[in-house]
Amino acid sequence: MSILVCGALAYDTLFHFEDRFDNHILPDQLHKISTTFKVPTMRREFGGPAGNIAYSLCLLGETPLVMGAVGEDFEPYRQHLKRVGVDDRFIRTIRGQYTSQCFGIADKDGNQLMAFHPGAMDHATVNQISDVTTPVEVAIVSPGGHAAFLQHTRQLHAAGIPFIFDPGQELPLLSRDELHEIVALASYVAINDYESELMRERAGLPVEILKTMVDALIVTRGAHGAEIYSEDRIHLIPRVQMPGKPVDPMGCGDAFRAGLLYGIKQGLDWQSTGRLANVLGAIKVSSHGPQNHFFDWAMLRTLYEQTYGDAWPL
């Protein structure tokens, strides 16, 4: 049985500006701004939630199916995913399009200017859940285009495949009615604390209601760990403290979601699943980029037992 990961695959190009933006932008001239920031450092990373989640699943020994739409420039990324063990049969190339691209520049204070080009992602509805003939144990629908979000959640429910609804940064694009519909179709919802507030404000779905609509509601709380609501219980999952300072939070939530998917597939209880997810998120934070971290079973077991004081569940 496989894990199906639906969502965007993207190239992330990140620049660092060694000064402050406000030293180079005149507040009273914003209506005709024209400026250039010299950026001595640049990183280009493989990204997008589907790729990030799949990468950590491969490190766990899975061969996840990834479903997404990419452009003609995707081949280096495809080879990277195939090397780590991703099943790429449903990563469809859209001719005449670029793979989704995110460009970001950060100044010395951590302020960011971002530009996102969806590219081929807007054509992700080319993929149909009915095309997947491999048995699927559990799926996740992560950000990958508004139309694809609706299509794939409806098709997964119709096919009887349990899935995690992971709205992420696309939550504001979904209407109140669409959010209610998708939550009603989903088996699980995974959101962060900010997204939980958006669900309350935009859809009238506070945690108290959300937790009654799905088998499990997972809310990540950053440095405060995570909360998992299931069967009238709340599991408080303390964070994992890695040695040294955090390096890069990008992709941390996606690594966490890989842990959720793995725990669900392995039939772990929610406390153990949440702890495993937290361990994966902490390991990711210690590396630059969303797909450069590494772990093995010995490392996972040591971090799990040192943090939580219980025996390794796998």
Coordinates of C-alpha atoms in Angstrom, one line a residue:
M1 CA 0.0 0.0 0.0
S2 CA 1.3 3.4 -0.9
I3 CA 1.1 7.0 0.3
L4 CA -0.2 9.5 -2.2
V5 CA 1.0 13.1 -2.0
C6 CA -0.9 15.7 -4.0
G7 CA 0.4 19.3 -4.3
A8 CA 2.9 21.7 -5.7
L9 CA 6.5 21.1 -6.7
A10 CA 8.6 24.2 -7.0
Y11 CA 12.0 25.7 -7.3
D12 CA 12.9 28.1 -4.5
T13 CA 15.5 30.8 -5.3
L14 CA 16.6 32.6 -2.2
F15 CA 18.7 35.8 -1.9
H16 CA 20.3 37.5 1.1
F17 CA 20.7 41.3 1.1
E18 CA 23.3 42.4 3.6
D19 CA 21.7 45.8 4.4
R20 CA 18.2 46.9 5.4
F21 CA 15.5 47.5 2.9
D22 CA 14.4 50.7 4.6
N23 CA 17.8 52.2 3.9
H24 CA 17.1 51.9 0.1
I25 CA 13.4 52.5 -0.2
L26 CA 12.0 56.0 0.2
P27 CA 8.6 55.8 1.9
D28 CA 7.2 58.8 0.1
Q29 CA 8.3 57.4 -3.3
L30 CA 6.6 54.0 -3.2
H31 CA 4.3 55.0 -6.0
K32 CA 7.3 55.1 -8.4
I33 CA 9.7 52.7 -6.8
S34 CA 12.7 51.6 -8.8
T35 CA 15.6 50.1 -7.0
T36 CA 18.1 47.3 -7.1
F37 CA 19.4 45.2 -4.2
K38 CA 22.9 43.7 -4.6
V39 CA 22.7 40.1 -3.2
P40 CA 26.1 38.4 -2.7
T41 CA 24.6 35.1 -1.7
M42 CA 22.0 32.9 -3.5
R43 CA 20.6 29.5 -2.9
R44 CA 18.4 27.5 -5.2
E45 CA 16.4 24.7 -3.5
F46 CA 14.1 21.9 -4.6
G47 CA 10.8 22.8 -2.9
G48 CA 7.0 22.8 -2.9
P49 CA 5.0 21.0 -0.3
A50 CA 4.5 17.8 -2.3
G51 CA 8.2 17.4 -3.0
N52 CA 9.2 18.3 0.6
I53 CA 6.7 15.8 2.2
A54 CA 7.7 13.0 -0.3
Y55 CA 11.5 13.6 0.4
S56 CA 11.1 12.9 4.2
L57 CA 8.8 9.9 3.5
C58 CA 11.6 8.4 1.3
L59 CA 14.0 8.8 4.2
L60 CA 11.5 6.8 6.3
G61 CA 11.7 4.0 3.7
E62 CA 8.5 4.7 1.8
T63 CA 8.1 5.0 -2.0
P64 CA 5.4 7.7 -2.1
L65 CA 3.4 8.5 -5.2
V66 CA 3.6 12.2 -5.9
M67 CA 0.8 13.9 -8.0
G68 CA 1.5 17.3 -9.4
A69 CA 2.0 19.3 -12.6
V70 CA 5.4 20.7 -13.6
G71 CA 7.1 22.6 -16.4
E72 CA 9.7 21.7 -19.1
D73 CA 12.5 22.8 -16.7
F74 CA 11.7 20.1 -14.1
E75 CA 14.1 17.4 -15.2
P76 CA 16.9 18.1 -12.6
Y77 CA 14.3 18.0 -9.8
R78 CA 12.7 14.8 -11.2
Q79 CA 16.1 13.1 -11.2
H80 CA 16.6 14.2 -7.6
L81 CA 13.2 12.7 -6.5
K82 CA 13.8 9.5 -8.3
R83 CA 17.2 9.1 -6.7
V84 CA 15.7 9.3 -3.2
G85 CA 12.9 6.9 -4.1
V86 CA 9.8 8.8 -5.2
D87 CA 7.3 7.2 -7.6
D88 CA 7.0 10.0 -10.3
R89 CA 4.4 8.5 -12.6
F90 CA 1.9 11.2 -11.8
I91 CA 4.2 14.2 -12.0
R92 CA 2.9 15.5 -15.3
T93 CA 4.9 17.8 -17.5
I94 CA 2.9 20.7 -19.1
R95 CA 4.4 21.8 -22.3
G96 CA 5.2 25.5 -22.7
Q97 CA 5.1 26.1 -18.9
Y98 CA 7.7 26.6 -16.2
T99 CA 7.7 24.6 -13.0
S100 CA 6.3 26.7 -10.1
Q101 CA 8.9 29.2 -8.9
C102 CA 9.3 31.1 -5.7
F103 CA 11.8 34.0 -5.5
G104 CA 12.6 35.6 -2.2
I105 CA 15.0 38.2 -0.9
A106 CA 15.6 38.8 2.8
D107 CA 17.5 41.7 4.4
K108 CA 19.7 41.6 7.5
D109 CA 16.6 42.2 9.8
G110 CA 14.8 39.1 8.3
N111 CA 12.3 41.2 6.3
Q112 CA 11.3 39.4 3.1
L113 CA 10.1 40.3 -0.4
M114 CA 8.7 37.3 -2.2
A115 CA 7.4 36.6 -5.7
F116 CA 5.7 33.4 -6.7
H117 CA 5.0 32.2 -10.2
P118 CA 2.5 29.3 -10.3
G119 CA 3.4 28.1 -13.8
A120 CA 2.4 24.5 -14.5
M121 CA 0.7 24.2 -11.0
D122 CA -2.3 26.0 -12.5
H123 CA -2.8 22.9 -14.7
A124 CA -2.7 20.3 -11.9
T125 CA -6.2 19.2 -12.7
V126 CA -4.8 17.2 -15.6
N127 CA -4.2 14.5 -12.9
Q128 CA -7.2 12.4 -11.9
I129 CA -7.3 10.2 -8.8
S130 CA -8.8 7.5 -10.9
D131 CA -5.5 7.3 -12.8
V132 CA -3.9 5.8 -9.7
T133 CA -4.2 2.0 -9.9
T134 CA -1.7 1.3 -7.1
P135 CA -3.5 0.7 -3.8
V136 CA -3.3 3.8 -1.5
E137 CA -3.4 3.6 2.3
V138 CA -3.6 7.3 2.9
A139 CA -3.2 10.6 1.0
I140 CA -2.5 14.2 1.7
V141 CA -3.8 17.2 -0.4
S142 CA -1.4 20.1 0.2
P143 CA -1.2 23.4 -1.6
G144 CA -1.1 22.9 -5.3
G145 CA -3.6 25.1 -7.0
H146 CA -7.2 26.1 -6.1
A147 CA -9.0 24.0 -8.8
A148 CA -6.8 20.9 -8.1
F149 CA -7.5 21.2 -4.3
L150 CA -11.2 20.9 -4.9
Q151 CA -10.9 18.2 -7.6
H152 CA -8.5 15.9 -5.7
T153 CA -10.3 16.1 -2.4
R154 CA -13.6 15.3 -4.0
Q155 CA -12.1 12.4 -6.0
L156 CA -10.2 11.0 -3.0
H157 CA -13.4 10.9 -1.0
A158 CA -15.3 9.3 -3.8
A159 CA -12.6 6.6 -4.1
G160 CA -12.8 5.9 -0.3
I161 CA -9.2 6.9 0.3
P162 CA -8.7 8.7 3.7
F163 CA -6.7 11.9 3.3
I164 CA -5.2 14.8 5.3
F165 CA -6.5 18.2 4.3
D166 CA -3.4 20.5 4.5
P167 CA -4.5 23.9 3.3
G168 CA -1.3 25.8 4.1
Q169 CA -0.8 29.1 2.3
E170 CA -3.8 28.4 0.0
L171 CA -6.3 28.6 2.8
P172 CA -7.2 32.3 2.1
L173 CA -8.0 31.3 -1.5
L174 CA -10.8 28.9 -0.4
S175 CA -14.2 30.2 0.2
R176 CA -16.2 29.5 3.4
D177 CA -18.4 27.0 1.5
E178 CA -15.3 25.3 0.0
L179 CA -13.6 25.0 3.4
H180 CA -16.7 23.4 4.9
E181 CA -17.0 21.0 2.0
I182 CA -13.4 19.9 2.1
V183 CA -13.4 19.4 5.9
A184 CA -16.5 17.3 5.6
L185 CA -14.8 15.1 3.0
A186 CA -11.4 14.8 4.9
S187 CA -10.4 12.2 7.4
Y188 CA -7.8 14.5 9.0
V189 CA -7.0 18.2 9.0
A190 CA -3.4 19.5 9.6
I191 CA -2.9 23.2 10.2
N192 CA -0.7 25.6 12.1
D193 CA -1.8 28.0 14.8
Y194 CA -2.2 30.9 12.4
E195 CA -4.2 28.8 10.0
S196 CA -6.4 27.7 12.8
E197 CA -7.3 31.3 13.4
L198 CA -8.1 31.8 9.7
M199 CA -10.3 28.7 9.8
R200 CA -12.2 30.3 12.7
E201 CA -12.5 33.7 11.1
R202 CA -13.1 32.8 7.4
A203 CA -15.2 29.7 7.8
G204 CA -16.6 29.8 11.3
L205 CA -14.7 26.6 12.1
P206 CA -12.9 27.1 15.4
V207 CA -10.9 24.2 16.9
E208 CA -13.9 23.2 19.0
I209 CA -16.0 22.5 15.9
L210 CA -13.2 21.3 13.6
K211 CA -12.2 18.5 16.0
T212 CA -15.7 17.0 15.8
M213 CA -15.8 16.9 12.0
V214 CA -12.7 14.7 11.4
D215 CA -11.0 11.6 12.8
A216 CA -8.1 13.8 13.9
L217 CA -7.3 17.5 14.0
I218 CA -3.6 18.3 14.2
V219 CA -2.5 21.9 15.1
T220 CA 1.2 22.7 15.2
R221 CA 2.2 25.5 17.6
G222 CA 5.8 26.2 16.6
A223 CA 8.1 26.2 19.6
H224 CA 5.2 25.0 21.8
G225 CA 5.0 21.7 19.9
A226 CA 1.7 20.3 18.6
E227 CA -1.8 19.4 19.6
I228 CA -3.7 16.4 18.3
Y229 CA -7.5 16.2 18.8
S230 CA -9.0 12.8 18.3
E231 CA -12.0 10.9 19.9
D232 CA -12.7 13.5 22.6
R233 CA -9.0 13.5 23.6
I234 CA -6.3 16.0 23.2
H235 CA -2.7 14.8 22.9
L236 CA -0.2 17.5 23.8
I237 CA 3.1 16.8 21.9
P238 CA 6.1 18.8 23.3
R239 CA 8.6 20.0 20.8
V240 CA 12.0 18.3 20.2
Q241 CA 15.0 20.4 21.2
M242 CA 17.9 19.9 18.9
P243 CA 21.5 20.8 19.8
G244 CA 22.4 24.3 18.7
K245 CA 20.3 27.1 17.2
P246 CA 17.7 26.4 14.5
V247 CA 19.2 26.9 11.1
D248 CA 16.2 27.2 8.7
P249 CA 12.5 26.6 9.3
M250 CA 11.6 26.3 5.6
G251 CA 10.0 22.9 5.0
C252 CA 9.7 22.1 8.7
G253 CA 5.9 21.7 8.5
D254 CA 6.2 19.4 5.5
A255 CA 8.6 17.1 7.3
F256 CA 6.1 17.1 10.2
R257 CA 3.4 16.0 7.8
A258 CA 5.5 13.2 6.5
G259 CA 5.7 11.9 10.0
L260 CA 1.9 12.1 10.3
L261 CA 1.4 10.1 7.1
Y262 CA 3.9 7.5 8.2
G263 CA 2.4 7.1 11.6
I264 CA -1.1 6.7 10.1
K265 CA 0.1 4.1 7.6
Q266 CA 1.9 2.1 10.3
G267 CA -1.2 2.2 12.6
L268 CA 0.6 4.1 15.4
D269 CA -1.5 5.8 18.1
W270 CA -1.8 9.5 17.9
Q271 CA 0.6 10.3 20.6
S272 CA 3.4 8.3 19.0
T273 CA 2.5 9.7 15.6
G274 CA 2.7 13.2 16.8
R275 CA 6.0 12.6 18.5
L276 CA 7.5 11.1 15.4
A277 CA 6.3 14.0 13.4
N278 CA 7.9 16.5 15.8
V279 CA 11.2 14.6 15.6
L280 CA 11.2 14.9 11.8
G281 CA 10.4 18.6 12.0
A282 CA 13.2 19.3 14.5
I283 CA 15.7 17.4 12.3
K284 CA 14.7 19.5 9.3
V285 CA 15.1 22.8 11.2
S286 CA 18.8 22.0 11.6
S287 CA 19.5 22.1 7.9
H288 CA 19.3 24.8 5.2
G289 CA 16.5 24.2 2.6
P290 CA 13.5 21.9 2.7
Q291 CA 15.2 18.8 1.2
N292 CA 18.8 18.7 2.5
H293 CA 18.3 17.1 5.9
F294 CA 19.1 13.4 6.6
F295 CA 18.3 10.9 9.3
D296 CA 18.4 7.2 9.9
W297 CA 16.5 5.0 12.3
A298 CA 19.1 5.1 15.0
M299 CA 19.0 8.9 15.0
L300 CA 15.2 8.9 15.1
R301 CA 15.1 6.5 18.0
T302 CA 17.6 8.3 20.0
L303 CA 15.9 11.7 19.6
Y304 CA 12.5 10.2 20.3
E305 CA 13.6 8.4 23.5
Q306 CA 15.7 11.3 24.8
T307 CA 12.9 13.8 24.3
Y308 CA 9.9 11.8 25.4
G309 CA 11.4 9.2 27.8
D310 CA 9.3 6.4 26.3
A311 CA 10.4 3.4 24.2
W312 CA 10.6 3.8 20.5
P313 CA 7.3 2.7 19.0
L314 CA 8.5 1.1 15.8

